[in-house]
XYZ file of C-alpha atoms in Angstrom:
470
model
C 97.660 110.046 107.701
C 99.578 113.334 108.203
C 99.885 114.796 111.595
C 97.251 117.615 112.823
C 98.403 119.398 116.075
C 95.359 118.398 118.336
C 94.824 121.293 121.732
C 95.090 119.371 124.857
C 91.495 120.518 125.134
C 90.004 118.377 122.632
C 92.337 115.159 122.738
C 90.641 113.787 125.585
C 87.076 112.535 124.239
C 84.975 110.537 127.082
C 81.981 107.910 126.573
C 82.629 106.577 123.006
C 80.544 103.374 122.333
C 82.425 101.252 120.371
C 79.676 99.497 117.454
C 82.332 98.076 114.506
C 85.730 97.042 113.664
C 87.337 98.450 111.022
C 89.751 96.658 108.217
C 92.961 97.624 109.944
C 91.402 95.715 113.126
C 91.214 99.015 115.656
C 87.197 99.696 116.974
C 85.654 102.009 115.374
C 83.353 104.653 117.280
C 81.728 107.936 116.536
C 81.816 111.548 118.449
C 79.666 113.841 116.680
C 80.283 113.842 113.475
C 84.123 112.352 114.131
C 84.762 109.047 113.106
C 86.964 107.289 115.851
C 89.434 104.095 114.745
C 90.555 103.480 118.422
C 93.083 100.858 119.132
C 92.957 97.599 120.987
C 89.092 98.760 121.375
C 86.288 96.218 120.365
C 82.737 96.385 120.010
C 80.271 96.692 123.182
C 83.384 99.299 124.603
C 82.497 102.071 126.263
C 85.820 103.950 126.491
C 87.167 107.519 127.325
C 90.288 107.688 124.529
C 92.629 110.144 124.085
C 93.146 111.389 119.705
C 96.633 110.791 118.671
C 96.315 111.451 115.067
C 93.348 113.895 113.463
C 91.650 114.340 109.914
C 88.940 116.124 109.022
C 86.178 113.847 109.314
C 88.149 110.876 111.163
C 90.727 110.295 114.472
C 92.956 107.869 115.331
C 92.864 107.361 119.615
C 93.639 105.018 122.250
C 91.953 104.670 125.427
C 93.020 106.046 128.414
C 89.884 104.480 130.259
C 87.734 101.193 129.793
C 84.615 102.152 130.972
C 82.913 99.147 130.354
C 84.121 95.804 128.902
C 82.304 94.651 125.760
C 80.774 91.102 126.452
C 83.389 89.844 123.452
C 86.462 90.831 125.662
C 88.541 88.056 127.418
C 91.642 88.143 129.103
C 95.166 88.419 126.894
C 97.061 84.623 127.085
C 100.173 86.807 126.404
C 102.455 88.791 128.468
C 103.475 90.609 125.332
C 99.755 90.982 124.410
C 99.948 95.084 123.387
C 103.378 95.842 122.574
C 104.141 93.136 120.303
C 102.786 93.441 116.750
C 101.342 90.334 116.331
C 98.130 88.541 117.534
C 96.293 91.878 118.022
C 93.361 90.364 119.117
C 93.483 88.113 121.547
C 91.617 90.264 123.896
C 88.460 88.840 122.079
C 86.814 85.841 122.072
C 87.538 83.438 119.221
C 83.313 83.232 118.121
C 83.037 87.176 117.881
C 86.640 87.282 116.164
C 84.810 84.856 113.306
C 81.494 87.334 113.261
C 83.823 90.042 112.702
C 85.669 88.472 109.967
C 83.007 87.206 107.868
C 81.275 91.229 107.905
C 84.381 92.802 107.401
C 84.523 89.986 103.997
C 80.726 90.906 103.390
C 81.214 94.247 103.698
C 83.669 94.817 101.021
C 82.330 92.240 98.830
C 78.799 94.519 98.785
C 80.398 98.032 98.831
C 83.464 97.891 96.643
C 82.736 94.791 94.253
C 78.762 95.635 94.305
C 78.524 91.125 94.872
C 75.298 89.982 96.328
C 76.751 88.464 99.707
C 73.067 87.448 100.860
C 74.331 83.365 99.834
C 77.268 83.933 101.336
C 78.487 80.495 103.164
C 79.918 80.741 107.185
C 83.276 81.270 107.483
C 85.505 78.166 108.205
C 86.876 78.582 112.122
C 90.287 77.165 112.350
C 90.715 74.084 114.564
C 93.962 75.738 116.586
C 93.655 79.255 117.522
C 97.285 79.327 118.896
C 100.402 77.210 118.043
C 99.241 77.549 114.163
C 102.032 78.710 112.171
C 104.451 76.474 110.661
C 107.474 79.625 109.904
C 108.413 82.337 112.471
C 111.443 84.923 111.919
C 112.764 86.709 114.893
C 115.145 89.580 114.716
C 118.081 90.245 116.925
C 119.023 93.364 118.142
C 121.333 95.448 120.671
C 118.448 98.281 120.604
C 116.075 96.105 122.953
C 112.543 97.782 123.363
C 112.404 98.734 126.977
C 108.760 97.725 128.808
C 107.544 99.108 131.955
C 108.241 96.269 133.954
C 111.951 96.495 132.472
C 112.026 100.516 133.306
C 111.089 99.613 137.100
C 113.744 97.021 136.962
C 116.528 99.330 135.764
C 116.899 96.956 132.872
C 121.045 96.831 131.996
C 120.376 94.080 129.261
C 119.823 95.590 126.118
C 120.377 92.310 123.808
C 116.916 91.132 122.326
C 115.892 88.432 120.164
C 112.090 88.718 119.192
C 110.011 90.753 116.877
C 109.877 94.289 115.947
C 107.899 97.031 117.862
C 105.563 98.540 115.603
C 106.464 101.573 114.122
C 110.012 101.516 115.497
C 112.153 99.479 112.577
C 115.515 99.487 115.280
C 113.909 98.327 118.443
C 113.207 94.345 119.227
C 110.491 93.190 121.623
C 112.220 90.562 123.564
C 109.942 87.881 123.607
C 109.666 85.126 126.505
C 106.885 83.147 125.350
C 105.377 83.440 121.539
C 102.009 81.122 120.926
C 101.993 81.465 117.730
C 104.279 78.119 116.411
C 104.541 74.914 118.723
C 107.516 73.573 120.164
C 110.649 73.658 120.387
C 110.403 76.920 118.570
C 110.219 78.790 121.832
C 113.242 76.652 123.275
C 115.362 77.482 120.531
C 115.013 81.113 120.599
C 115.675 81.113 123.859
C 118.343 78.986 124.364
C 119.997 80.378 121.178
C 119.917 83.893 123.094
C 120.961 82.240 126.606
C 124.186 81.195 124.602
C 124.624 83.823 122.396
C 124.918 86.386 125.435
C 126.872 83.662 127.611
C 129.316 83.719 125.026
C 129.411 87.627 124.413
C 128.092 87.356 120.624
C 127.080 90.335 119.340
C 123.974 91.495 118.217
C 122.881 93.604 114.935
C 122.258 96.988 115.213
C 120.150 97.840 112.973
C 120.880 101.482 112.552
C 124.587 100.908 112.574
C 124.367 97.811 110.565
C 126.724 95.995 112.326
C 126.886 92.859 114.648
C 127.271 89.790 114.225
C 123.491 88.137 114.720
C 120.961 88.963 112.349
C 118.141 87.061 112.149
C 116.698 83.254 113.278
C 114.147 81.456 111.167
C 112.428 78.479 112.624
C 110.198 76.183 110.144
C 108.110 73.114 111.176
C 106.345 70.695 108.728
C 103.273 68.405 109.897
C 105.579 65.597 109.375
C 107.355 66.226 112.641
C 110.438 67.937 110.335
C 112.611 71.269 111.662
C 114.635 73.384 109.413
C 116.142 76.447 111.633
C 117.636 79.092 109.661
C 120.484 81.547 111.546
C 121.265 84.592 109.935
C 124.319 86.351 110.754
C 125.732 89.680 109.474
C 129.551 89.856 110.223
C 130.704 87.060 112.267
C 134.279 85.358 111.619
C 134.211 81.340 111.235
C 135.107 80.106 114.718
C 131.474 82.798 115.970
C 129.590 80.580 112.815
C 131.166 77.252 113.581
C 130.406 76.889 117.410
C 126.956 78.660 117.400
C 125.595 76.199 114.480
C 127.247 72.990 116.484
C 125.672 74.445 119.904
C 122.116 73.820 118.201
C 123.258 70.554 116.465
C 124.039 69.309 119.687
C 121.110 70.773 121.779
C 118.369 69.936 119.182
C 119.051 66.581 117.678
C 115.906 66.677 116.140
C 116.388 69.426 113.966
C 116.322 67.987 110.074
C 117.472 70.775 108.447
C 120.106 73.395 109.842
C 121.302 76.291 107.459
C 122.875 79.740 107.734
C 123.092 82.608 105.844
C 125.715 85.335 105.897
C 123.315 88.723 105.092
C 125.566 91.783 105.451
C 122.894 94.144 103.392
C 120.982 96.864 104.056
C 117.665 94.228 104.365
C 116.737 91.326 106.114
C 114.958 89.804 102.873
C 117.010 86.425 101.754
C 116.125 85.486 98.202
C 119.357 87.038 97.007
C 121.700 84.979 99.468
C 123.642 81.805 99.270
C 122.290 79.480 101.821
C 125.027 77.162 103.244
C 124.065 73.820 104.584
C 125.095 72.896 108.319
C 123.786 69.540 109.300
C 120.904 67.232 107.654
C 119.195 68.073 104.302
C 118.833 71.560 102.647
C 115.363 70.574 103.219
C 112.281 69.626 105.156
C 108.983 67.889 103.722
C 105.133 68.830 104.391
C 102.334 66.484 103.542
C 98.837 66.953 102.384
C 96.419 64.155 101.365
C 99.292 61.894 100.625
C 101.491 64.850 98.675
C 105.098 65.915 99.885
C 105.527 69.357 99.191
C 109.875 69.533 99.301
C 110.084 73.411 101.415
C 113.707 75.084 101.666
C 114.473 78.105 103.145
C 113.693 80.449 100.435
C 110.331 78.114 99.684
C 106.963 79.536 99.741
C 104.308 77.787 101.649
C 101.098 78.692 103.781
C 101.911 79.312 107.277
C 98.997 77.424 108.681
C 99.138 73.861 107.220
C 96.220 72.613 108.620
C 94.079 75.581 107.244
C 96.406 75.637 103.900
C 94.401 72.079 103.202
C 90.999 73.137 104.416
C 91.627 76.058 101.810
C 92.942 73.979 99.080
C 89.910 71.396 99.644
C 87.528 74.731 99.262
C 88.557 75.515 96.053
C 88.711 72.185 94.659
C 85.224 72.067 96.140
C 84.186 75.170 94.567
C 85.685 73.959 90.899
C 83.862 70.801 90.762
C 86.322 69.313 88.617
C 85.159 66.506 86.185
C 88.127 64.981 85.160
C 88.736 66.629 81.635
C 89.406 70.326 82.569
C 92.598 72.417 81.725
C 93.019 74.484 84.513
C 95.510 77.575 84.619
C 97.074 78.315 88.339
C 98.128 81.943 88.458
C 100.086 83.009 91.204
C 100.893 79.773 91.391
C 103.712 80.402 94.100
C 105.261 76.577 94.697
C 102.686 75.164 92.934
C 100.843 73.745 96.062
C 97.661 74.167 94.452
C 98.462 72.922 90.982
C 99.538 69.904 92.211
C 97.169 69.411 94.749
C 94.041 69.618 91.745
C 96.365 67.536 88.925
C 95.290 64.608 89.914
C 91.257 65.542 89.351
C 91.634 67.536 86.109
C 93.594 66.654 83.145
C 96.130 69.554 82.875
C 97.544 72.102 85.524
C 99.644 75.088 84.077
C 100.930 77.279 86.167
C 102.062 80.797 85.793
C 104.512 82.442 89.227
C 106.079 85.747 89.162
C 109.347 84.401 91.060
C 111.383 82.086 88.743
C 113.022 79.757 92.331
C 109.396 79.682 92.955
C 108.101 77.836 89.467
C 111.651 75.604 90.312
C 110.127 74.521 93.326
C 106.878 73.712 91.860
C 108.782 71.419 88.766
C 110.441 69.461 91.658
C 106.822 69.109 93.651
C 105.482 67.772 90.813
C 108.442 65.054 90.272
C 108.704 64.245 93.637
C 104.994 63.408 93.918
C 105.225 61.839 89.777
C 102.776 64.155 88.666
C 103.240 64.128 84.604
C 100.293 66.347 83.670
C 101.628 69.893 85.240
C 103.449 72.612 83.557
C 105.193 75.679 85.064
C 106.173 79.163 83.607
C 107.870 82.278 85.273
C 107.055 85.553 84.596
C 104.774 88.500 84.685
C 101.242 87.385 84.697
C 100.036 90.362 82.148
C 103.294 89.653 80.180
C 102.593 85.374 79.893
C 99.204 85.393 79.750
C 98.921 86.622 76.029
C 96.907 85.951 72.784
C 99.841 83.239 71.583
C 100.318 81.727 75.180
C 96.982 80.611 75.605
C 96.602 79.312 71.414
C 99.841 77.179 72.278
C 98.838 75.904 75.561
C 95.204 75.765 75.061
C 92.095 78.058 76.527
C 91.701 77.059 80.416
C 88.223 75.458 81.278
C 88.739 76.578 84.944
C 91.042 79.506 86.055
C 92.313 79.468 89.950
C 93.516 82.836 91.535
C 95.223 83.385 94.363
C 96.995 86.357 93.834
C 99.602 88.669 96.864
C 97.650 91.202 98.865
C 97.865 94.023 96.257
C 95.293 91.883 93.782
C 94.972 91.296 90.222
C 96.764 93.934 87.602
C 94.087 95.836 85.698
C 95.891 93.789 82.613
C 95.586 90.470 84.128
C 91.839 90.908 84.895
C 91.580 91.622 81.287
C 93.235 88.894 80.203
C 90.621 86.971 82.033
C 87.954 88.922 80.576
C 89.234 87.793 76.654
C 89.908 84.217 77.723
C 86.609 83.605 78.777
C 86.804 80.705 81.173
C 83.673 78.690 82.257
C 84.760 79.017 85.860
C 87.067 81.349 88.003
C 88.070 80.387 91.234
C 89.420 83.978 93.244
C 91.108 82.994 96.613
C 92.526 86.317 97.939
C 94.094 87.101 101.114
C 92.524 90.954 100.932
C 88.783 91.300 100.718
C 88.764 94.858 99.287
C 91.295 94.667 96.350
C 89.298 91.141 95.577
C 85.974 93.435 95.855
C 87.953 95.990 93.075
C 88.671 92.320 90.962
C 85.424 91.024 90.967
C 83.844 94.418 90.040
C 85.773 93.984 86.625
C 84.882 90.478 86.366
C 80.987 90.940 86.616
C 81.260 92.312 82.793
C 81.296 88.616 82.112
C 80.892 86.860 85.087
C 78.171 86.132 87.933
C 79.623 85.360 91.945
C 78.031 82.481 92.410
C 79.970 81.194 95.669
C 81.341 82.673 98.788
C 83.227 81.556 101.968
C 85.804 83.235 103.977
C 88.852 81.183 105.464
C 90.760 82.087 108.954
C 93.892 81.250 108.752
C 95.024 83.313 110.900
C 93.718 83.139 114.839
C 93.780 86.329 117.229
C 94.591 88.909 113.969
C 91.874 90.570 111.481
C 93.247 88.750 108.400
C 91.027 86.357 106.655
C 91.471 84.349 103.306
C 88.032 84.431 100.752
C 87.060 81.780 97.845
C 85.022 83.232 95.672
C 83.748 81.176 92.590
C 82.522 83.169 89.356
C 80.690 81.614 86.571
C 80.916 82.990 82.942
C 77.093 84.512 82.227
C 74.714 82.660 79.374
């Protein structure tokens, strides 16, 4: 949204009831005929905000006074509750959280897909609402975002290892405490910065790219197995060789212990060598008597215990009957396909990211599933005419495609294969709504339920099963 210059006499807006929450998460209220997305606001607010950002018909605020406290609000369990990024809201309780979810799901469903939602089942609470993912990545950084307890302190430290401030790409929330992934995640980051400072190891600036600390990524597995992941930039041997044996020595229990030397311009490691420290290259998660082989470049739900609640959904939905080809798309590590292969008689999967479809090969062996098969590529680009006459016209078709959707092509394609049953399991409501719109040419929405998997934010997961009409 492009900056309007706002007068100080209209930024300050008093009395705004706040009645919905919009996709983003912020509270929505209304002044006039101005629509208000107000941040960390939530409904039953009464609030005096101040507009930071202005359109036509819509604002962007923040209060500047709570007036009254919506019966939904409860007290932040986080000191970094409001300046971090994550868990942005925590400040309600977990039952409205759910309410809010499942309408926000309903809502797009019915407006931008035109589904009837009226059969729609209850969204599926998660069991943990903290201590629920299973990968974290903190950043380090010599550009430490300064709070106002570290202003009144005169803070001299400027070293942080933590997550990034929104909107501000170069400065690092030092974080204390994180709730988001059980222990010893929090003891390693903090005894990894503890050392790294005793021993005057530099951190990356990320304007300056320099610095010899980068990045830490800490996995767990249900199994009780630890990979942690340190990334450094430019760092000489001896800085590699004592900081890797400092957390072999202070975490025994670590399983897998890897590095990465990242000197570009982006944090993202797909393109870089990973170099094995101590243990395997390796950790293992298990689901209903699978083991799903996850290395550091591996893709894999970050809530396990919801990942299987999911998968059990959309086996659910499927109602497989033992002869079925199914086609995976999206397939990622093939988690799904292999979790199905044993109820249907052939799984082919079709992933975008050829170390992905590797993965899934070596899931299947390690598990002896025969009856899977695994292609990389571009969806609209595999999924032709002479793909599907070669490997056979899918009974059932599972979808669980990134947050952008389906391509317009790949929708198609589903369109001309004509599959008794689609299975849509999107992490985005509204660009599944724009899907399933397409779909309805041939297909009726004949199941619903949303999926949190993710506790204290806005983000929900959706199964949707479609049946091909008469």
């Amino acid at each position: 949204m492009s900056r309007r210059r706002i007068p100080p006499e209209k930024r300050l807006i008093q009395d705004i009831t706040i009645t919905d929450i919009a996709e983003e998460g912020k509270g929505v209220g209304k002044a006039e005929d101005l629509v208000l997305f107000v941040d960390k606001a939530i409904p039953g607010d009464v609030v005096d905000v101040e507009l930071t950002r202005k359109k036509k018909n819509f604002a962007e605020a923040r209060i500047v006074q709570l007036k009254t406290d919506s019966p939904h609000r409860i007290k932040p369990f986080c000191d970094h509750f409001g300046v971090c990024g994550g868990c942005k809201w925590q400040h309600m309780e977990y039952p409205a959280q759910l309410t809010y979810k499942q309408n926000s799901v309903a809502n797009a469903l019915s407006r931008l897909g035109k589904v009837d939602t009226s059969r729609m089942e209850a969204i599926l609470p998660a069991p943990e609402t903290t201590y629920y993912r299973n990968k974290l990545e903190y950043t380090f950084s010599n550009k430490r975002w300064l709070t106002q307890v570290d202003d009144e302190q005169a803070a001299t430290e400027m070293n942080a290892l933590g997550f990034h401030v929104p909107g501000r790409f170069d400065k690092i929330l030092d974080v204390d405490h994180c709730y988001l992934q059980q222990d010893p995640s929090n003891a390693i980051r903090n005894r990894l910065r503890a050392f790294a400072l005793a021993e005057q190891i530099s951190f990356y600036d990320l304007r300056q790219h320099e610095g010899a600390l980068r990045n830490l990524i800490i996995r767990t597995a249900s199994t009780g197995e630890l990979m942690v992941i340190v990334v450094f930039a430019y760092a000489d041997a001896e800085t590699v060789q004592k900081t890797m044996a400092f957390l072999q020595e202070e975490f025994p229990q670590v399983t897998s212990l890897l590095y990465i030397l990242n000197q570009k311009k982006n944090d993202t490691i797909f393109d870089q060598d990973i170099h094995l420290f101590a243990g395997r290259d390796h950790i293992f998660e298990e689901m209903e008597g699978l083991r799903f082989k996850i290395g550091a470049k591996s893709f894999y739900q970050t809530n396990s215990q919801q990942a299987y609640a999911l998968y059990q959904i959309t086996r659910d939905f499927a109602a497989f009957e033992g002869h079925e080809r199914v086609y995976d798309l999206y397939t990622g590590a093939g988690t799904i396909a292999n979790f199905i292969a044993g109820h249907v008689q052939e799984v082919i999967g079709v992933e975008y990211v050829p170390t992905a479809i590797e993965d899934a090969k070596i899931n299947s062996a390690v598990n002896g599933i025969a009856n899977t098969k695994f292609f990389a590529g571009d969806m609209k680009d595999v999924l032709t005419p002479d793909f599907i006459a070669e490997h056979g016209k899918p009974d059932v078709v599972i979808t669980d495609p990134p947050r952008a959707g389906m391509h317009a092509d790949v929708v198609a394609r589903l369109l001309e294969m004509e599959a008794g049953k689609i299975v849509y399991v999107s992490c985005n409501a509204a660009t599944q709504a724009r899907d399933l719109a397409l779909l309805q040419e041939k297909y009726e929405v004949v199941r619903i339920r949303p999926v949190d998997m993710f506790p204290q934010t806005q983000h929900v997961e959706n199964v949707v099963l479609l049946k091909l009409k008469g």
